[in-house]
Coordinates of C-alpha atoms and ligand atoms in Angstrom, one line a residue:
M962 CA 102.8 99.4 93.6
H963 CA 100.1 96.8 93.8
T964 CA 98.6 96.5 97.2
K965 CA 96.8 93.4 98.3
M966 CA 93.3 94.2 99.2
L967 CA 91.5 92.6 102.1
D968 CA 89.0 89.9 101.1
F969 CA 85.6 91.6 101.4
A970 CA 84.1 94.7 99.9
F971 CA 80.8 96.4 100.2
F972 CA 79.3 96.7 96.7
E973 CA 75.8 97.4 95.5
G974 CA 74.2 97.1 98.9
Q975 CA 76.0 93.9 100.1
V976 CA 79.2 92.4 101.3
I977 CA 80.9 90.3 98.6
P978 CA 84.5 89.2 97.8
F979 CA 86.6 92.1 96.7
A980 CA 87.6 90.2 93.6
D981 CA 83.9 90.2 92.5
A982 CA 83.3 93.9 93.1
N983 CA 83.7 95.1 89.6
I984 CA 82.2 97.8 87.4
S985 CA 81.9 98.3 83.6
I986 CA 84.5 100.1 81.6
G987 CA 81.7 102.3 80.3
T988 CA 80.8 103.6 83.8
H989 CA 80.2 107.4 84.0
C990 CA 82.6 107.6 86.9
V991 CA 85.4 105.8 85.1
Q992 CA 85.0 108.0 82.0
Y993 CA 84.5 111.4 83.7
G994 CA 85.8 111.0 87.3
T995 CA 82.3 111.5 88.8
G996 CA 83.1 109.9 92.1
A997 CA 83.7 111.0 95.7
F998 CA 85.8 109.1 98.1
A999 CA 87.2 109.0 101.6
G1000 CA 90.5 107.7 103.0
I1001 CA 90.3 106.5 106.5
R1002 CA 92.9 104.8 108.7
G1003 CA 92.4 102.1 111.3
Y1004 CA 95.3 101.6 113.7
L1005 CA 96.1 98.6 115.8
D1006 CA 95.6 99.6 119.4
D1007 CA 98.7 99.2 121.7
S1008 CA 96.7 96.6 123.7
G1009 CA 96.6 94.5 120.5
E1010 CA 92.8 94.0 121.0
T1011 CA 91.1 96.6 118.7
V1012 CA 91.5 98.4 115.4
N1013 CA 91.0 102.1 116.2
I1014 CA 89.3 103.9 113.3
F1015 CA 90.4 107.5 113.4
R1016 CA 87.5 110.0 113.2
L1017 CA 85.1 107.7 111.4
A1018 CA 82.1 110.0 111.9
D1019 CA 83.9 113.0 110.5
H1020 CA 85.0 111.0 107.5
A1021 CA 81.5 109.7 106.9
R1022 CA 80.1 113.2 107.0
R1023 CA 82.8 114.6 104.7
L1024 CA 82.2 111.8 102.2
L1025 CA 78.5 112.5 102.1
N1026 CA 79.2 116.2 101.7
S1027 CA 81.6 115.5 98.8
A1028 CA 78.8 113.4 97.3
R1029 CA 76.4 116.3 97.7
L1030 CA 78.8 118.5 95.6
L1031 CA 78.3 115.9 92.9
R1032 CA 74.5 116.1 93.4
M1033 CA 74.5 112.5 94.5
E1034 CA 71.4 110.9 96.1
L1035 CA 72.0 108.0 98.4
P1036 CA 69.8 106.1 100.8
Y1037 CA 72.6 106.2 103.4
T1038 CA 73.0 108.5 106.4
P1039 CA 76.5 109.1 107.9
S1040 CA 75.7 106.6 110.6
D1041 CA 74.7 104.0 108.0
V1042 CA 78.1 104.6 106.4
E1043 CA 79.8 104.2 109.8
R1044 CA 77.9 100.9 110.4
I1045 CA 78.8 99.5 106.9
I1046 CA 82.5 100.3 107.5
T1047 CA 82.8 98.9 111.0
G1048 CA 81.0 95.8 109.9
L1049 CA 83.4 95.3 107.0
V1050 CA 86.4 95.9 109.3
E1051 CA 85.2 93.1 111.5
Q1052 CA 84.4 90.8 108.6
N1053 CA 87.8 91.3 107.0
G1054 CA 89.4 90.1 110.2
H1055 CA 92.7 91.9 109.9
L1056 CA 94.0 92.8 113.4
G1057 CA 96.6 95.3 112.2
D1058 CA 96.9 98.8 110.6
I1059 CA 94.5 99.3 107.7
Y1060 CA 93.4 101.9 105.2
I1061 CA 89.7 102.1 104.3
R1062 CA 88.5 103.5 101.0
P1063 CA 84.7 104.2 100.8
F1064 CA 83.7 105.4 97.3
I1065 CA 80.5 106.9 95.9
Y1066 CA 80.2 106.8 92.2
K1067 CA 77.9 107.2 89.2
P1068 CA 77.6 103.7 87.9
A1069 CA 75.5 104.5 84.8
V1070 CA 76.9 103.6 81.3
Q1071 CA 76.0 107.0 80.0
L1072 CA 77.8 109.4 77.6
T1073 CA 76.7 112.8 78.7
P1074 CA 79.0 114.4 81.4
R1075 CA 76.2 115.6 83.7
L1076 CA 75.6 115.1 87.5
R1077 CA 71.8 115.0 87.7
G1078 CA 69.5 112.0 87.5
I1079 CA 71.9 109.2 86.6
G1080 CA 72.1 107.2 89.9
D1081 CA 74.7 106.7 92.5
E1082 CA 76.3 103.7 94.4
L1083 CA 78.4 103.3 97.5
A1084 CA 81.3 100.9 97.6
V1085 CA 83.9 100.2 100.4
Y1086 CA 87.1 98.3 100.3
M1087 CA 90.2 98.2 102.5
M1088 CA 93.8 97.1 102.6
P1089 CA 96.6 96.6 105.1
M1090 CA 98.7 99.8 105.2
G1091 CA 101.8 101.1 107.0
D1092 CA 103.4 104.5 106.6
Y1093 CA 102.8 106.2 103.2
L1094 CA 105.6 108.7 103.6
S1095 CA 108.6 107.9 105.8
L1096 CA 108.2 109.4 109.2
D1097 CA 111.8 109.0 110.3
R1098 CA 113.4 111.2 107.8
G1099 CA 112.4 114.6 106.6
Q1100 CA 110.4 115.1 103.4
K1101 CA 111.8 117.0 100.5
A1102 CA 109.1 119.3 99.1
L1103 CA 108.9 121.2 95.9
V1104 CA 106.5 124.0 95.0
S1105 CA 104.7 122.7 92.0
S1106 CA 104.4 124.4 88.6
W1107 CA 100.8 122.9 88.6
F1108 CA 98.2 125.1 90.3
R1109 CA 95.6 123.7 92.7
I1110 CA 92.3 123.6 91.0
P1111 CA 90.1 126.6 92.0
D1112 CA 86.8 126.2 93.8
N1113 CA 84.8 127.3 90.7
A1114 CA 86.5 124.8 88.4
I1115 CA 86.5 121.7 90.6
P1116 CA 86.1 122.2 94.4
S1117 CA 89.1 121.1 96.3
R1118 CA 87.1 121.1 99.6
G1119 CA 85.7 117.7 98.8
K1120 CA 87.5 114.5 97.8
L1121 CA 86.3 114.3 94.2
S1122 CA 87.8 111.5 92.0
G1123 CA 88.4 113.5 88.8
A1124 CA 90.2 116.2 90.8
Y1125 CA 93.0 113.8 91.6
V1126 CA 94.4 114.2 88.1
N1127 CA 95.5 117.6 89.4
S1128 CA 97.3 115.9 92.3
A1129 CA 98.8 113.3 90.0
F1130 CA 100.4 116.0 87.8
A1131 CA 102.0 117.6 90.8
K1132 CA 103.1 114.4 92.4
D1133 CA 104.9 113.2 89.2
E1134 CA 106.6 116.5 88.8
A1135 CA 107.8 116.5 92.4
E1136 CA 109.1 112.9 92.2
E1137 CA 110.8 113.4 88.8
K1138 CA 112.7 116.4 90.2
G1139 CA 113.9 114.3 93.1
A1140 CA 111.5 115.5 95.8
D1141 CA 109.0 113.4 97.9
E1142 CA 105.9 115.6 97.7
A1143 CA 104.6 118.7 95.9
I1144 CA 103.3 121.9 97.5
M1145 CA 100.7 123.4 95.2
L1146 CA 99.9 127.1 95.0
N1147 CA 96.3 128.2 94.2
T1148 CA 95.5 130.3 91.1
M1149 CA 96.1 133.4 93.3
G1150 CA 99.6 132.3 93.9
K1151 CA 99.1 131.5 97.6
I1152 CA 100.0 128.2 99.3
A1153 CA 97.3 125.6 99.1
E1154 CA 98.3 122.1 100.0
G1155 CA 100.2 119.0 99.0
S1156 CA 99.1 116.5 96.3
G1157 CA 97.4 114.4 99.0
C1158 CA 97.8 116.3 102.3
N1159 CA 97.4 119.6 104.0
L1160 CA 100.3 121.8 105.1
F1161 CA 101.4 123.6 108.3
M1162 CA 104.3 125.8 109.0
V1163 CA 105.7 127.2 112.2
R1164 CA 107.0 130.8 112.1
N1165 CA 107.9 132.7 115.2
G1166 CA 106.3 130.0 117.4
V1167 CA 102.9 130.2 115.6
L1168 CA 101.5 127.1 113.9
T1169 CA 100.0 128.4 110.7
T1170 CA 97.9 126.8 107.9
P1171 CA 96.0 128.1 104.9
P1172 CA 92.2 128.6 105.1
F1173 CA 89.6 126.6 103.1
S1174 CA 89.3 129.6 100.8
S1175 CA 92.9 128.9 99.6
D1176 CA 91.5 125.9 97.6
I1177 CA 92.3 123.1 100.0
L1178 CA 90.6 119.9 101.1
E1179 CA 88.6 120.3 104.3
G1180 CA 91.1 118.0 106.0
I1181 CA 90.3 116.0 109.1
T1182 CA 93.9 115.6 110.2
R1183 CA 94.4 119.4 109.8
R1184 CA 91.4 120.0 112.0
S1185 CA 92.7 117.5 114.6
V1186 CA 96.1 119.2 114.6
L1187 CA 94.5 122.6 115.2
A1188 CA 92.5 121.2 118.1
M1189 CA 95.5 119.5 119.6
A1190 CA 97.5 122.7 119.3
A1191 CA 94.8 124.8 121.0
D1192 CA 94.6 122.3 123.9
A1193 CA 98.4 122.3 124.2
G1194 CA 98.6 126.1 124.3
I1195 CA 100.4 126.3 121.0
P1196 CA 99.4 129.5 119.3
S1197 CA 97.9 128.9 115.8
E1198 CA 96.6 130.9 112.9
V1199 CA 94.6 130.1 109.8
R1200 CA 95.5 132.5 107.1
E1201 CA 96.9 132.8 103.6
I1202 CA 100.6 131.9 103.2
D1203 CA 103.0 133.2 100.6
R1204 CA 105.5 130.9 98.9
T1205 CA 108.5 132.7 100.3
E1206 CA 107.2 132.7 103.9
L1207 CA 107.8 128.9 103.7
Y1208 CA 111.4 129.7 103.0
L1209 CA 111.6 131.6 106.3
A1210 CA 109.6 129.0 108.3
D1211 CA 111.2 127.4 111.4
E1212 CA 109.3 124.2 110.9
A1213 CA 106.9 122.7 108.3
F1214 CA 105.0 119.5 108.1
F1215 CA 102.4 117.7 105.9
C1216 CA 99.4 116.2 107.5
G1217 CA 96.6 113.8 106.3
T1218 CA 95.2 110.4 106.7
G1219 CA 97.8 108.8 104.4
V1220 CA 100.9 110.9 105.3
Q1221 CA 99.9 111.2 109.0
I1222 CA 102.3 113.9 110.3
A1223 CA 105.3 114.0 108.1
W1224 CA 108.0 116.7 108.8
I1225 CA 109.5 118.7 105.9
E1226 CA 113.3 119.0 105.7
S1227 CA 113.5 121.2 102.6
I1228 CA 111.3 123.2 100.3
D1229 CA 112.6 124.0 96.8
G1230 CA 116.1 122.8 98.0
R1231 CA 116.1 125.3 100.9
T1232 CA 116.5 123.8 104.3
V1233 CA 113.5 124.4 106.6
G1234 CA 114.7 125.8 110.0
N1235 CA 117.8 123.8 111.0
G1236 CA 116.9 120.8 108.8
A1237 CA 115.7 118.7 111.7
R1238 CA 112.3 117.8 113.1
G1239 CA 111.2 120.9 115.0
P1240 CA 109.8 120.9 118.6
I1241 CA 106.2 121.8 117.7
T1242 CA 106.1 119.2 114.9
Q1243 CA 107.5 116.6 117.4
Q1244 CA 104.9 117.5 120.0
V1245 CA 102.0 117.2 117.5
Q1246 CA 103.4 114.0 116.0
T1247 CA 103.7 112.4 119.5
R1248 CA 100.2 113.4 120.5
F1249 CA 98.8 112.2 117.2
F1250 CA 100.4 108.7 117.4
D1251 CA 99.7 108.3 121.1
T1252 CA 96.0 109.1 120.4
V1253 CA 95.6 106.7 117.4
R1254 CA 97.4 103.8 119.2
G1255 CA 95.1 104.3 122.3
R1256 CA 97.9 105.4 124.6
D1257 CA 96.6 108.9 125.1
T1258 CA 92.9 108.9 125.9
M1259 CA 92.4 112.7 125.9
Y1260 CA 90.9 112.4 122.3
G1261 CA 89.4 109.0 122.9
D1262 CA 86.2 110.1 121.3
W1263 CA 88.0 110.4 117.9
L1264 CA 88.4 106.6 117.9
T1265 CA 85.9 104.0 116.9
K1266 CA 87.4 100.9 118.5
V1267 CA 86.5 97.8 116.6
R1268 CA 87.1 94.3 118.0
V1269 CA 88.4 92.3 115.2
P1270 CA 88.1 88.5 115.3
E1271 CA 91.2 87.3 113.5
V1272 CA 90.1 85.1 110.6
A1273 CA 92.1 83.0 108.2
A1274 CA 92.7 84.7 104.8
V1275 CA 90.4 83.4 102.1
S1276 CA 92.9 83.8 99.2
Ligands
PMP1382 N1 94.5 117.3 100.8 C1 94.3 116.4 99.9 C2 94.3 116.8 98.4 C3 94.1 115.0 100.2 O1 94.0 114.1 99.3 C4 94.1 114.7 101.6 C5 94.0 113.2 102.0 N2 92.6 112.9 102.3 C6 94.3 115.7 102.6 C7 94.5 117.0 102.1 C8 94.2 115.4 104.0 O2 92.9 115.2 104.5 P1 92.6 114.2 105.7 O3 93.3 114.7 106.8 O4 91.1 114.4 105.9 O5 92.9 112.9 105.3

């Protein structure tokens, strides 16, 4: 799948055409995966007047935390990153749903796989994006034979480029076996997360998700779901989950910036609940989409509303 990128990118301290934002094949990050990135969505507001960037401040903070794990030193604060992103959204002039990819990387052409003292850069690019997984039908999930990388190998809590080889192993296996998405166990054999998303189950009316110590990304959608559940009076629990508990769950769903809220129909060929979208999943999904589209203002402070002057495409 080749996605058409929007015209402008932030690269080496300035906004330039995406087509010119290129790095060398010898780059440390390309060779060793020494990059940290974010994935952020912007949603067209129901009014048609703004692009609503979901939890931009939280994404900027997590991006810089991921960069800290890689001992990166940058001249940017989280609010600088926010300003760069909102400026680029305006400049790209796409009044529609978008996906924003900020990326911090080690640009040196350098052979030693180390983190310290080799310099860092920030780049941002973006593209139009609709749903990544289908939201109308249920997802078929498969418990992967690939373990989620443990914290003391490569930390899953941050979005580190090289770690996504682990996700790619699991995603390929799931798709080749006829499923949509993988569920990875950690090296202790407990449920961790999907290849590019966090996971929730509902059992006996309790919304349950694994803790950070289960080797999962510190997911921003996950945190949002927990907050929405608390406000809606849905009991929730953050605790370790066994594989076979998922087989007994009444509902399960993936969540993340890309997948949004995607309900799971089966796990390892076993139907989840009665094989339909469950009531708690439905409630969370409705609240989430009403929020990002600007219909429900209860979580209005999660949105950075950018007025986007529509401009003609340069290409
Ligand atoms: N886990 C992994 C491995 C991911 O790549 C993602 C997507 N960023 C998530 C979880 C969900 O995180 P978020 O809700 O912050 O997008």
